[in-house]
Amino acid sequence: MAYYYYQALKPHTLYCLLLFSSLLPCFIPYNNTKPSTPLIAFLESLQSTALQTLGPKDFDPKLYVDLPLKHDLPVVESAFAKLPRSANGTVPVEDLDLFIERYLGRAGTDMVLHEPSDFVADPDGFLPKVENSKVRTWALEVHSLWKNLSREVADAVRERPGLHTLLPLPGPLVVPGSRFREVYYWDSYWVIRGLLASKMYDSAKAIVNNLISLIDVYGFVLNGSRAYYSNRSQPPLLSAMVFEIFSRTGDLDFIKKCLPSLLKEHHFWNSGIHKLTFQDSQGKKHSLSRYYAMWNKPRPESATMDKESASKLQTISAKESFYRELASAAESGWDFSSRWMRDSSDLTTLVTTSVVPVDLNAYILKMELDIAFFAQITGDHSTADKFSVASQARRAAMDSIFWNNKMNQWFDYWLTDNSICEEVHMWESNNQNKKMFASNFIPVWIKPYSTGLCSKNGGIVKKVMKSLQRSGLLYPAGIATSLSKTGQQWDFPNGWAPLIHMIVEGLVKSGTKEGRSMGEDIAVRWIRTNYAAYKKTGAMHEKYDVEACGASGGGGEYVPQTGFGWTNGVILALLEEFGWPKDREINCS
Protein backbone atom coordinates (compact mmCIF):
# COMPACT_ATOMS: atom_id res chain seq x y z
CA MET A 1 0.00 0.00 0.00
CA ALA A 2 2.88 2.32 -0.86
CA TYR A 3 0.72 5.13 -2.13
CA TYR A 4 -0.97 5.86 1.20
CA TYR A 5 1.98 7.90 2.46
CA TYR A 6 2.40 6.48 5.94
CA GLN A 7 5.53 8.59 6.31
CA ALA A 8 3.31 11.64 6.96
CA LEU A 9 2.18 10.13 10.30
CA LYS A 10 3.81 10.32 13.71
CA PRO A 11 5.17 6.91 14.86
CA HIS A 12 2.61 6.31 17.61
CA THR A 13 -0.26 7.33 15.31
CA LEU A 14 1.01 5.03 12.59
CA TYR A 15 1.26 2.15 15.10
CA CYS A 16 -2.35 2.62 16.19
CA LEU A 17 -3.62 2.78 12.63
CA LEU A 18 -1.73 -0.33 11.63
CA LEU A 19 -3.00 -2.13 14.74
CA PHE A 20 -6.59 -1.47 13.77
CA SER A 21 -6.13 -1.55 9.99
CA SER A 22 -8.17 -4.71 9.69
CA LEU A 23 -11.15 -2.70 10.92
CA LEU A 24 -10.64 0.17 8.46
CA PRO A 25 -11.77 -0.04 4.83
CA CYS A 26 -9.01 2.14 3.43
CA PHE A 27 -6.73 4.91 4.60
CA ILE A 28 -7.19 8.27 2.89
CA PRO A 29 -3.76 9.68 1.98
CA TYR A 30 -2.98 12.04 4.82
CA ASN A 31 -0.78 14.47 2.94
CA ASN A 32 -3.00 14.59 -0.12
CA THR A 33 -5.18 17.54 0.83
CA LYS A 34 -4.08 21.05 -0.08
CA PRO A 35 -4.75 23.69 2.59
CA SER A 36 -7.15 26.52 1.84
CA THR A 37 -6.20 30.18 2.31
CA PRO A 38 -7.73 32.85 4.58
CA LEU A 39 -8.83 34.83 1.51
CA ILE A 40 -10.69 31.87 0.01
CA ALA A 41 -12.25 31.02 3.39
CA PHE A 42 -13.54 34.57 3.71
CA LEU A 43 -14.95 34.64 0.18
CA GLU A 44 -16.73 31.36 0.87
CA SER A 45 -18.37 33.00 3.91
CA LEU A 46 -19.42 35.90 1.71
CA GLN A 47 -20.76 33.44 -0.85
CA SER A 48 -22.85 31.67 1.80
CA THR A 49 -24.20 34.96 3.15
CA ALA A 50 -25.07 36.15 -0.35
CA LEU A 51 -27.03 32.94 -1.01
CA GLN A 52 -28.95 33.30 2.26
CA THR A 53 -29.66 36.95 1.47
CA LEU A 54 -30.45 36.80 -2.24
CA GLY A 55 -31.90 33.29 -2.55
CA PRO A 56 -31.04 30.53 -5.02
CA LYS A 57 -32.66 32.00 -8.15
CA ASP A 58 -29.94 32.83 -10.70
CA PHE A 59 -27.33 32.56 -7.95
CA ASP A 60 -23.80 31.80 -9.16
CA PRO A 61 -21.47 30.94 -6.28
CA LYS A 62 -18.36 31.32 -8.44
CA LEU A 63 -18.98 35.05 -8.73
CA TYR A 64 -18.14 35.62 -5.07
CA VAL A 65 -14.82 33.77 -4.96
CA ASP A 66 -13.72 35.74 -8.03
CA LEU A 67 -14.18 39.13 -6.32
CA PRO A 68 -10.92 41.00 -5.62
CA LEU A 69 -10.49 42.88 -2.35
CA LYS A 70 -10.04 46.66 -2.28
CA HIS A 71 -8.42 46.58 1.18
CA ASP A 72 -6.35 44.17 3.26
CA LEU A 73 -8.22 41.06 4.33
CA PRO A 74 -8.44 41.91 8.09
CA VAL A 75 -10.09 45.25 7.24
CA VAL A 76 -12.63 43.58 4.94
CA GLU A 77 -13.33 40.79 7.43
CA SER A 78 -13.92 43.31 10.21
CA ALA A 79 -16.43 45.23 8.11
CA PHE A 80 -18.12 41.99 7.09
CA ALA A 81 -18.48 40.90 10.71
CA LYS A 82 -20.26 44.19 11.55
CA LEU A 83 -23.00 43.72 8.94
CA PRO A 84 -26.48 43.49 10.49
CA ARG A 85 -27.82 39.93 10.40
CA SER A 86 -31.13 38.29 11.12
CA ALA A 87 -31.42 35.12 13.18
CA ASN A 88 -31.00 32.93 10.08
CA GLY A 89 -27.90 34.79 8.93
CA THR A 90 -29.35 36.94 6.18
CA VAL A 91 -28.14 40.50 5.66
CA PRO A 92 -30.38 43.27 4.29
CA VAL A 93 -29.82 43.38 0.54
CA GLU A 94 -28.92 47.05 0.54
CA ASP A 95 -26.32 46.51 3.27
CA LEU A 96 -24.76 43.58 1.44
CA ASP A 97 -24.66 45.56 -1.81
CA LEU A 98 -23.04 48.53 -0.07
CA PHE A 99 -20.45 46.30 1.61
CA ILE A 100 -19.48 44.68 -1.71
CA GLU A 101 -19.29 48.07 -3.41
CA ARG A 102 -17.01 49.52 -0.71
CA TYR A 103 -14.73 46.60 0.00
CA LEU A 104 -14.61 44.45 -3.13
CA GLY A 105 -14.01 44.98 -6.82
CA ARG A 106 -16.14 43.56 -9.60
CA ALA A 107 -15.50 40.03 -10.80
CA GLY A 108 -13.32 40.13 -13.87
CA THR A 109 -11.61 43.44 -13.11
CA ASP A 110 -8.44 41.55 -12.16
CA MET A 111 -8.07 40.96 -15.92
CA VAL A 112 -7.82 43.61 -18.62
CA LEU A 113 -8.50 43.31 -22.33
CA HIS A 114 -5.43 42.46 -24.37
CA GLU A 115 -4.92 43.40 -28.00
CA PRO A 116 -3.14 40.42 -29.60
CA SER A 117 -0.20 41.67 -31.62
CA ASP A 118 -0.55 38.78 -34.06
CA PHE A 119 -4.26 39.29 -34.78
CA VAL A 120 -5.12 40.18 -38.39
CA ALA A 121 -8.75 40.67 -39.40
CA ASP A 122 -8.36 38.45 -42.49
CA PRO A 123 -5.06 36.53 -42.24
CA ASP A 124 -3.20 35.35 -45.32
CA GLY A 125 -3.93 31.67 -45.94
CA PHE A 126 -6.89 31.62 -43.57
CA LEU A 127 -9.08 28.51 -44.16
CA PRO A 128 -8.25 28.09 -47.86
CA LYS A 129 -10.71 25.22 -48.30
CA VAL A 130 -13.73 27.32 -47.22
CA GLU A 131 -15.25 28.39 -50.54
CA ASN A 132 -18.81 29.16 -49.42
CA SER A 133 -19.18 32.92 -48.83
CA LYS A 134 -21.65 32.54 -45.93
CA VAL A 135 -19.37 30.14 -44.11
CA ARG A 136 -16.27 32.27 -44.73
CA THR A 137 -18.02 35.37 -43.37
CA TRP A 138 -19.04 33.43 -40.25
CA ALA A 139 -15.59 31.91 -39.84
CA LEU A 140 -14.03 35.38 -39.90
CA GLU A 141 -16.50 36.46 -37.21
CA VAL A 142 -15.50 33.46 -35.10
CA HIS A 143 -11.86 34.34 -35.75
CA SER A 144 -12.52 37.89 -34.54
CA LEU A 145 -13.75 36.53 -31.19
CA TRP A 146 -10.12 35.96 -30.18
CA LYS A 147 -9.91 39.72 -29.64
CA ASN A 148 -12.96 39.62 -27.33
CA LEU A 149 -11.56 36.71 -25.29
CA SER A 150 -7.93 37.86 -25.06
CA ARG A 151 -6.87 39.10 -21.63
CA GLU A 152 -3.85 39.81 -19.49
CA VAL A 153 -3.55 39.92 -15.74
CA ALA A 154 -4.06 43.41 -14.29
CA ASP A 155 -1.04 45.08 -12.70
CA ALA A 156 -2.90 45.19 -9.38
CA VAL A 157 -2.76 41.38 -9.15
CA ARG A 158 1.03 41.35 -9.37
CA GLU A 159 1.38 44.33 -7.04
CA ARG A 160 -0.86 42.90 -4.31
CA PRO A 161 -1.50 39.19 -5.07
CA GLY A 162 -2.91 38.60 -1.58
CA LEU A 163 -6.06 40.52 -2.51
CA HIS A 164 -6.92 38.25 -5.43
CA THR A 165 -7.82 34.63 -6.10
CA LEU A 166 -6.58 35.16 -9.65
CA LEU A 167 -3.03 33.90 -10.14
CA PRO A 168 -0.52 36.33 -11.69
CA LEU A 169 0.23 34.55 -14.96
CA PRO A 170 3.16 36.12 -16.84
CA GLY A 171 1.68 36.56 -20.32
CA PRO A 172 -1.48 37.20 -22.31
CA LEU A 173 -4.13 34.51 -22.38
CA VAL A 174 -7.51 33.56 -23.82
CA VAL A 175 -10.45 32.93 -21.50
CA PRO A 176 -13.36 30.62 -22.39
CA GLY A 177 -15.96 33.36 -21.84
CA SER A 178 -18.89 34.42 -19.63
CA ARG A 179 -18.43 33.20 -16.02
CA PHE A 180 -15.09 31.63 -16.90
CA ARG A 181 -12.89 34.69 -16.38
CA GLU A 182 -9.54 32.89 -16.19
CA VAL A 183 -7.50 30.45 -18.23
CA TYR A 184 -8.53 26.78 -18.08
CA TYR A 185 -6.21 23.87 -18.69
CA TRP A 186 -7.76 21.50 -21.20
CA ASP A 187 -9.84 24.24 -22.84
CA SER A 188 -6.52 25.76 -23.87
CA TYR A 189 -5.67 22.91 -26.24
CA TRP A 190 -8.63 23.71 -28.51
CA VAL A 191 -8.14 27.44 -28.09
CA ILE A 192 -4.61 26.88 -29.38
CA ARG A 193 -5.89 24.78 -32.29
CA GLY A 194 -8.10 27.70 -33.26
CA LEU A 195 -5.34 30.26 -32.79
CA LEU A 196 -3.09 28.22 -35.07
CA ALA A 197 -5.81 28.15 -37.73
CA SER A 198 -5.97 31.94 -37.26
CA LYS A 199 -2.18 32.19 -37.76
CA MET A 200 -1.77 33.56 -34.22
CA TYR A 201 1.34 31.63 -33.28
CA ASP A 202 2.66 34.05 -30.64
CA SER A 203 -0.68 33.99 -28.81
CA ALA A 204 -0.62 30.19 -28.82
CA LYS A 205 2.92 30.12 -27.38
CA ALA A 206 1.94 32.61 -24.68
CA ILE A 207 -0.78 30.25 -23.43
CA VAL A 208 1.70 27.39 -23.13
CA ASN A 209 4.16 29.64 -21.30
CA ASN A 210 1.43 30.53 -18.80
CA LEU A 211 0.67 26.87 -18.14
CA ILE A 212 4.37 26.08 -17.73
CA SER A 213 4.57 28.85 -15.11
CA LEU A 214 1.97 26.92 -13.08
CA ILE A 215 4.10 23.77 -13.24
CA ASP A 216 7.06 25.81 -12.01
CA VAL A 217 5.10 26.84 -8.90
CA TYR A 218 2.81 23.87 -8.21
CA GLY A 219 4.42 20.92 -9.97
CA PHE A 220 1.43 20.44 -12.27
CA VAL A 221 -0.97 22.48 -14.41
CA LEU A 222 -3.91 23.65 -12.35
CA ASN A 223 -7.54 23.19 -13.41
CA GLY A 224 -7.61 26.97 -13.89
CA SER A 225 -5.64 30.06 -12.95
CA ARG A 226 -7.36 30.72 -9.61
CA ALA A 227 -5.95 29.94 -6.17
CA TYR A 228 -8.99 27.80 -5.41
CA TYR A 229 -8.06 25.46 -8.28
CA SER A 230 -4.68 24.55 -6.77
CA ASN A 231 -6.11 21.29 -5.40
CA ARG A 232 -6.55 19.60 -8.79
CA SER A 233 -5.48 19.52 -12.41
CA GLN A 234 -7.47 18.79 -15.59
CA PRO A 235 -7.00 16.43 -18.55
CA PRO A 236 -3.26 16.68 -19.33
CA LEU A 237 -2.94 18.05 -22.84
CA LEU A 238 0.06 20.35 -22.47
CA SER A 239 2.34 18.15 -24.58
CA ALA A 240 -0.33 18.07 -27.30
CA MET A 241 -0.38 21.89 -27.31
CA VAL A 242 3.41 22.00 -27.64
CA PHE A 243 3.30 19.41 -30.44
CA GLU A 244 0.74 21.38 -32.46
CA ILE A 245 2.69 24.63 -32.10
CA PHE A 246 5.95 22.94 -33.13
CA SER A 247 4.20 21.33 -36.12
CA ARG A 248 3.31 24.82 -37.39
CA THR A 249 6.41 26.78 -36.40
CA GLY A 250 9.31 24.30 -36.24
CA ASP A 251 10.55 26.24 -33.22
CA LEU A 252 13.11 23.91 -31.63
CA ASP A 253 14.00 26.41 -28.87
CA PHE A 254 10.35 26.32 -27.81
CA ILE A 255 10.58 22.53 -27.46
CA LYS A 256 13.75 22.79 -25.38
CA LYS A 257 12.06 25.28 -23.05
CA CYS A 258 8.94 23.13 -22.59
CA LEU A 259 10.48 19.67 -22.18
CA PRO A 260 11.55 19.93 -18.49
CA SER A 261 8.03 21.00 -17.51
CA LEU A 262 6.48 18.13 -19.45
CA LEU A 263 8.69 15.71 -17.53
CA LYS A 264 7.42 17.18 -14.24
CA GLU A 265 3.81 16.85 -15.37
CA HIS A 266 4.33 13.25 -16.42
CA HIS A 267 5.67 12.48 -12.95
CA PHE A 268 2.61 14.09 -11.36
CA TRP A 269 0.24 11.80 -13.24
CA ASN A 270 2.35 8.66 -12.76
CA SER A 271 3.13 8.69 -9.06
CA GLY A 272 1.36 8.67 -5.70
CA ILE A 273 -2.40 8.42 -5.63
CA HIS A 274 -2.78 8.94 -9.39
CA LYS A 275 -0.97 5.69 -10.22
CA LEU A 276 -2.55 2.22 -10.04
CA THR A 277 -1.14 -1.23 -10.78
CA PHE A 278 -3.10 -4.03 -12.45
CA GLN A 279 -2.51 -7.67 -13.23
CA ASP A 280 -4.24 -8.85 -16.38
CA SER A 281 -5.70 -12.25 -17.19
CA GLN A 282 -2.30 -13.41 -18.46
CA GLY A 283 -0.58 -12.52 -15.17
CA LYS A 284 1.21 -9.46 -16.59
CA LYS A 285 1.35 -6.28 -14.52
CA HIS A 286 0.46 -2.84 -15.91
CA SER A 287 0.40 0.73 -14.62
CA LEU A 288 -2.46 3.13 -15.38
CA SER A 289 -3.59 6.50 -14.03
CA ARG A 290 -6.76 7.95 -12.53
CA TYR A 291 -8.16 11.31 -11.41
CA TYR A 292 -7.73 12.04 -7.72
CA ALA A 293 -8.10 15.60 -6.40
CA MET A 294 -6.12 16.84 -3.41
CA TRP A 295 -9.24 18.04 -1.64
CA ASN A 296 -11.92 16.80 0.77
CA LYS A 297 -13.95 19.95 1.33
CA PRO A 298 -16.58 21.77 -0.75
CA ARG A 299 -15.11 23.26 -3.90
CA PRO A 300 -14.83 27.01 -3.15
CA GLU A 301 -16.30 28.02 -6.52
CA SER A 302 -19.35 25.82 -5.83
CA ALA A 303 -19.26 25.56 -2.02
CA THR A 304 -22.92 26.36 -1.38
CA MET A 305 -24.01 23.80 -3.97
CA ASP A 306 -21.63 21.13 -2.69
CA LYS A 307 -22.83 21.59 0.90
CA GLU A 308 -26.43 21.30 -0.22
CA SER A 309 -25.67 18.13 -2.20
CA ALA A 310 -23.85 16.63 0.80
CA SER A 311 -26.54 17.58 3.31
CA LYS A 312 -28.23 14.16 3.18
CA LEU A 313 -25.00 12.36 4.09
CA GLN A 314 -24.87 11.53 7.76
CA THR A 315 -21.20 11.59 8.77
CA ILE A 316 -18.27 13.95 8.37
CA SER A 317 -16.20 11.21 6.73
CA ALA A 318 -18.97 10.52 4.19
CA LYS A 319 -19.15 14.22 3.35
CA GLU A 320 -15.37 14.49 3.01
CA SER A 321 -15.30 11.46 0.73
CA PHE A 322 -18.08 12.96 -1.39
CA TYR A 323 -16.28 16.30 -1.63
CA ARG A 324 -13.15 14.51 -2.86
CA GLU A 325 -15.19 12.72 -5.53
CA LEU A 326 -16.74 16.02 -6.64
CA ALA A 327 -13.33 17.66 -6.97
CA SER A 328 -11.95 14.60 -8.76
CA ALA A 329 -14.82 14.70 -11.26
CA ALA A 330 -14.01 18.37 -11.80
CA GLU A 331 -10.39 17.34 -12.43
CA SER A 332 -11.67 15.04 -15.20
CA GLY A 333 -13.30 17.98 -17.00
CA TRP A 334 -16.54 15.94 -17.01
CA ASP A 335 -18.27 17.73 -14.15
CA PHE A 336 -20.66 16.08 -13.88
CA SER A 337 -21.70 12.84 -15.58
CA SER A 338 -23.32 9.48 -14.91
CA ARG A 339 -19.94 8.14 -16.04
CA TRP A 340 -18.67 8.68 -12.48
CA MET A 341 -21.85 7.71 -10.58
CA ARG A 342 -23.02 4.37 -9.20
CA ASP A 343 -26.59 5.66 -9.33
CA SER A 344 -27.11 8.13 -12.18
CA SER A 345 -29.97 9.79 -10.30
CA ASP A 346 -27.93 10.51 -7.17
CA LEU A 347 -24.91 12.81 -7.31
CA THR A 348 -23.71 11.62 -3.90
CA THR A 349 -22.90 8.23 -5.46
CA LEU A 350 -19.96 9.76 -7.35
CA VAL A 351 -16.96 7.41 -7.23
CA THR A 352 -14.59 9.19 -9.62
CA THR A 353 -11.48 7.97 -7.81
CA SER A 354 -12.62 4.38 -8.30
CA VAL A 355 -12.83 4.80 -12.07
CA VAL A 356 -9.77 4.22 -14.24
CA PRO A 357 -10.58 6.37 -17.28
CA VAL A 358 -9.93 5.45 -20.89
CA ASP A 359 -9.43 9.03 -22.03
CA LEU A 360 -7.04 10.10 -19.25
CA ASN A 361 -4.73 7.24 -20.10
CA ALA A 362 -5.01 8.03 -23.81
CA TYR A 363 -3.90 11.60 -23.03
CA ILE A 364 -0.95 10.32 -21.00
CA LEU A 365 -0.05 7.92 -23.81
CA LYS A 366 0.07 10.91 -26.14
CA MET A 367 2.17 12.77 -23.57
CA GLU A 368 4.67 9.90 -23.53
CA LEU A 369 4.83 9.75 -27.32
CA ASP A 370 5.24 13.53 -27.52
CA ILE A 371 8.00 13.59 -24.90
CA ALA A 372 9.84 10.79 -26.72
CA PHE A 373 9.60 12.79 -29.95
CA PHE A 374 10.69 16.07 -28.35
CA ALA A 375 13.62 14.39 -26.59
CA GLN A 376 14.71 12.73 -29.83
CA ILE A 377 14.74 15.94 -31.88
CA THR A 378 16.60 17.83 -29.14
CA GLY A 379 19.28 15.16 -28.83
CA ASP A 380 18.26 13.69 -25.48
CA HIS A 381 18.28 10.08 -26.66
CA SER A 382 18.18 8.57 -23.17
CA THR A 383 14.91 10.34 -22.36
CA ALA A 384 13.57 9.51 -25.82
CA ASP A 385 14.24 5.81 -25.27
CA LYS A 386 12.74 5.89 -21.77
CA PHE A 387 9.49 7.43 -22.94
CA SER A 388 9.26 5.27 -26.02
CA VAL A 389 9.33 2.26 -23.69
CA ALA A 390 6.79 3.96 -21.37
CA SER A 391 4.40 4.58 -24.28
CA GLN A 392 4.62 0.95 -25.37
CA ALA A 393 3.87 -0.17 -21.82
CA ARG A 394 0.84 2.12 -21.55
CA ARG A 395 -0.50 0.97 -24.88
CA ALA A 396 -0.19 -2.64 -23.69
CA ALA A 397 -1.99 -1.66 -20.48
CA MET A 398 -4.82 0.01 -22.39
CA ASP A 399 -5.15 -3.01 -24.67
CA SER A 400 -5.32 -5.36 -21.67
CA ILE A 401 -7.49 -3.36 -19.27
CA PHE A 402 -9.77 -1.18 -21.45
CA TRP A 403 -10.15 -2.82 -24.86
CA ASN A 404 -13.19 -5.04 -25.40
CA ASN A 405 -12.90 -7.44 -28.34
CA LYS A 406 -16.61 -8.19 -28.53
CA MET A 407 -17.79 -4.59 -28.62
CA ASN A 408 -14.72 -3.14 -30.40
CA GLN A 409 -14.25 -0.12 -28.17
CA TRP A 410 -12.46 0.88 -24.98
CA PHE A 411 -14.27 0.92 -21.63
CA ASP A 412 -13.44 2.59 -18.33
CA TYR A 413 -12.43 0.13 -15.62
CA TRP A 414 -14.11 0.36 -12.20
CA LEU A 415 -12.39 -0.64 -8.98
CA THR A 416 -14.67 -2.58 -6.66
CA ASP A 417 -15.19 -1.69 -3.00
CA ASN A 418 -13.40 -4.91 -2.06
CA SER A 419 -10.35 -4.14 -4.21
CA ILE A 420 -10.02 -0.39 -3.70
CA CYS A 421 -7.12 -0.76 -1.22
CA GLU A 422 -5.23 -3.50 -3.02
CA GLU A 423 -1.71 -2.72 -4.11
CA VAL A 424 -2.21 -4.77 -7.30
CA HIS A 425 -5.69 -4.94 -8.82
CA MET A 426 -6.64 -8.21 -10.47
CA TRP A 427 -8.36 -7.53 -13.79
CA GLU A 428 -11.93 -8.81 -14.17
CA SER A 429 -13.95 -8.35 -17.34
CA ASN A 430 -17.09 -7.53 -15.36
CA ASN A 431 -15.40 -4.40 -14.03
CA GLN A 432 -15.35 -2.76 -17.45
CA ASN A 433 -18.14 -0.16 -17.55
CA LYS A 434 -19.91 -1.19 -20.73
CA LYS A 435 -22.23 1.82 -20.89
CA MET A 436 -21.91 4.08 -23.90
CA PHE A 437 -19.91 7.29 -23.53
CA ALA A 438 -18.12 9.36 -26.15
CA SER A 439 -14.94 8.80 -24.12
CA ASN A 440 -15.01 5.12 -25.15
CA PHE A 441 -13.77 6.23 -28.57
CA ILE A 442 -11.20 8.88 -27.58
CA PRO A 443 -8.19 6.53 -28.14
CA VAL A 444 -8.76 6.79 -31.90
CA TRP A 445 -7.32 10.31 -31.52
CA ILE A 446 -3.94 8.92 -30.49
CA LYS A 447 -1.68 8.05 -33.40
CA PRO A 448 -0.73 4.47 -32.40
CA TYR A 449 -4.43 3.62 -32.40
CA SER A 450 -5.65 5.73 -35.32
CA THR A 451 -2.87 4.61 -37.66
CA GLY A 452 -2.07 1.35 -35.89
CA LEU A 453 -5.65 0.22 -36.20
CA CYS A 454 -5.06 -0.01 -39.93
CA SER A 455 -1.62 -1.50 -40.03
CA LYS A 456 -2.09 -4.05 -37.26
CA ASN A 457 -5.19 -5.56 -38.77
CA GLY A 458 -6.86 -4.02 -41.80
CA GLY A 459 -10.34 -4.66 -40.45
CA ILE A 460 -10.01 -3.18 -36.96
CA VAL A 461 -10.55 0.46 -37.90
CA LYS A 462 -13.75 -0.55 -39.67
CA LYS A 463 -14.82 -2.47 -36.57
CA VAL A 464 -14.30 0.61 -34.40
CA MET A 465 -16.29 2.70 -36.84
CA LYS A 466 -19.11 0.17 -36.86
CA SER A 467 -19.01 0.11 -33.06
CA LEU A 468 -19.45 3.89 -33.03
CA GLN A 469 -22.27 3.64 -35.56
CA ARG A 470 -24.03 1.04 -33.38
CA SER A 471 -23.36 2.88 -30.13
CA GLY A 472 -26.43 5.11 -30.32
CA LEU A 473 -24.22 8.16 -29.74
CA LEU A 474 -24.50 9.55 -33.28
CA TYR A 475 -27.23 12.17 -33.64
CA PRO A 476 -28.32 14.69 -36.28
CA ALA A 477 -26.23 17.46 -34.70
CA GLY A 478 -23.17 15.52 -33.54
CA ILE A 479 -22.05 12.95 -30.99
CA ALA A 480 -23.90 12.65 -27.68
CA THR A 481 -21.69 12.55 -24.60
CA SER A 482 -23.67 9.62 -23.17
CA LEU A 483 -27.04 7.88 -23.55
CA SER A 484 -28.21 8.72 -20.00
CA LYS A 485 -30.51 11.71 -19.61
CA THR A 486 -29.63 12.70 -16.05
CA GLY A 487 -29.76 16.48 -16.14
CA GLN A 488 -25.96 16.56 -15.76
CA GLN A 489 -24.20 18.55 -18.46
CA TRP A 490 -21.79 15.76 -19.45
CA ASP A 491 -24.66 13.45 -20.33
CA PHE A 492 -27.34 13.16 -22.99
CA PRO A 493 -28.38 15.15 -25.00
CA ASN A 494 -25.34 17.39 -24.80
CA GLY A 495 -22.52 17.28 -27.32
CA TRP A 496 -19.19 18.93 -26.55
CA ALA A 497 -16.70 20.37 -29.04
CA PRO A 498 -13.54 18.70 -27.65
CA LEU A 499 -14.99 15.18 -27.67
CA ILE A 500 -16.35 15.57 -31.18
CA HIS A 501 -13.09 17.02 -32.44
CA MET A 502 -10.94 14.22 -31.02
CA ILE A 503 -13.13 11.49 -32.49
CA VAL A 504 -13.39 13.20 -35.86
CA GLU A 505 -9.66 13.86 -36.04
CA GLY A 506 -8.93 10.28 -35.03
CA LEU A 507 -11.10 8.97 -37.85
CA VAL A 508 -9.27 11.23 -40.30
CA LYS A 509 -5.87 10.06 -38.99
CA SER A 510 -6.85 6.47 -39.76
CA GLY A 511 -5.83 7.15 -43.33
CA THR A 512 -8.82 5.24 -44.68
CA LYS A 513 -11.36 6.63 -47.09
CA GLU A 514 -14.14 5.28 -44.87
CA GLY A 515 -12.67 6.91 -41.76
CA ARG A 516 -12.33 10.30 -43.39
CA SER A 517 -15.85 10.09 -44.84
CA MET A 518 -17.37 9.27 -41.45
CA GLY A 519 -15.33 11.99 -39.74
CA GLU A 520 -16.39 14.57 -42.30
CA ASP A 521 -20.06 13.61 -41.94
CA ILE A 522 -19.90 14.17 -38.17
CA ALA A 523 -17.97 17.43 -38.67
CA VAL A 524 -20.55 18.77 -41.14
CA ARG A 525 -23.37 18.10 -38.67
CA TRP A 526 -21.44 19.85 -35.89
CA ILE A 527 -20.50 22.86 -38.03
CA ARG A 528 -24.11 23.29 -39.12
CA THR A 529 -25.47 23.25 -35.57
CA ASN A 530 -22.84 25.79 -34.45
CA TYR A 531 -23.67 28.03 -37.40
CA ALA A 532 -27.43 27.81 -36.83
CA ALA A 533 -27.13 28.62 -33.12
CA TYR A 534 -24.80 31.53 -33.90
CA LYS A 535 -27.23 32.97 -36.42
CA LYS A 536 -30.08 32.59 -33.94
CA THR A 537 -28.33 33.91 -30.83
CA GLY A 538 -25.32 35.87 -32.05
CA ALA A 539 -23.03 33.74 -29.89
CA MET A 540 -20.92 30.61 -29.84
CA HIS A 541 -22.00 28.23 -27.08
CA GLU A 542 -20.20 26.06 -24.56
CA LYS A 543 -22.19 22.95 -25.56
CA TYR A 544 -25.04 21.94 -27.88
CA ASP A 545 -28.06 19.66 -27.87
CA VAL A 546 -27.24 17.03 -30.49
CA GLU A 547 -30.86 16.08 -31.03
CA ALA A 548 -31.66 19.23 -32.98
CA CYS A 549 -29.63 21.42 -35.31
CA GLY A 550 -29.05 24.87 -33.79
CA ALA A 551 -30.05 23.98 -30.23
CA SER A 552 -27.69 24.95 -27.41
CA GLY A 553 -27.06 22.54 -24.55
CA GLY A 554 -28.15 22.71 -20.94
CA GLY A 555 -28.12 20.97 -17.57
CA GLY A 556 -25.51 21.04 -14.88
CA GLU A 557 -24.84 23.37 -11.97
CA TYR A 558 -24.71 26.67 -13.88
CA VAL A 559 -26.61 28.26 -16.75
CA PRO A 560 -25.24 27.59 -20.26
CA GLN A 561 -22.32 29.84 -21.16
CA THR A 562 -21.34 31.62 -24.36
CA GLY A 563 -18.09 32.93 -25.78
CA PHE A 564 -16.70 30.28 -26.23
CA GLY A 565 -13.03 29.37 -26.36
CA TRP A 566 -12.90 25.70 -27.24
CA THR A 567 -16.04 25.81 -29.38
CA ASN A 568 -14.48 28.53 -31.53
CA GLY A 569 -11.21 26.62 -31.78
CA VAL A 570 -12.86 23.39 -32.88
CA ILE A 571 -14.94 25.12 -35.56
CA LEU A 572 -11.86 26.75 -37.05
CA ALA A 573 -9.88 23.49 -36.87
CA LEU A 574 -12.67 21.52 -38.57
CA LEU A 575 -13.09 24.13 -41.31
CA GLU A 576 -9.33 24.10 -41.84
CA GLU A 577 -9.38 20.31 -42.23
CA PHE A 578 -12.51 19.83 -44.33
CA GLY A 579 -13.30 23.26 -45.77
CA TRP A 580 -16.78 24.00 -47.05
CA PRO A 581 -17.62 23.74 -50.78
CA LYS A 582 -19.52 26.55 -52.49
CA ASP A 583 -22.52 24.38 -53.23
CA ARG A 584 -22.85 22.72 -49.79
CA GLU A 585 -25.78 24.07 -47.80
CA ILE A 586 -24.85 25.48 -44.39
CA ASN A 587 -28.35 25.94 -43.00
CA CYS A 588 -30.07 23.16 -41.06
CA SER A 589 -31.81 20.80 -43.46
Coordinates of C-alpha atoms in Angstrom, one line a residue, residues 125-128 192-201 204-205 241-251 501 505 569 572-574 576-577:
G125 CA -3.9 31.7 -45.9
F126 CA -6.9 31.6 -43.6
L127 CA -9.1 28.5 -44.2
P128 CA -8.2 28.1 -47.9
I192 CA -4.6 26.9 -29.4
R193 CA -5.9 24.8 -32.3
G194 CA -8.1 27.7 -33.3
L195 CA -5.3 30.3 -32.8
L196 CA -3.1 28.2 -35.1
A197 CA -5.8 28.2 -37.7
S198 CA -6.0 31.9 -37.3
K199 CA -2.2 32.2 -37.8
M200 CA -1.8 33.6 -34.2
Y201 CA 1.3 31.6 -33.3
A204 CA -0.6 30.2 -28.8
K205 CA 2.9 30.1 -27.4
M241 CA -0.4 21.9 -27.3
V242 CA 3.4 22.0 -27.6
F243 CA 3.3 19.4 -30.4
E244 CA 0.7 21.4 -32.5
I245 CA 2.7 24.6 -32.1
F246 CA 5.9 22.9 -33.1
S247 CA 4.2 21.3 -36.1
R248 CA 3.3 24.8 -37.4
T249 CA 6.4 26.8 -36.4
G250 CA 9.3 24.3 -36.2
D251 CA 10.5 26.2 -33.2
H501 CA -13.1 17.0 -32.4
E505 CA -9.7 13.9 -36.0
G569 CA -11.2 26.6 -31.8
L572 CA -11.9 26.8 -37.0
A573 CA -9.9 23.5 -36.9
L574 CA -12.7 21.5 -38.6
E576 CA -9.3 24.1 -41.8
E577 CA -9.4 20.3 -42.2

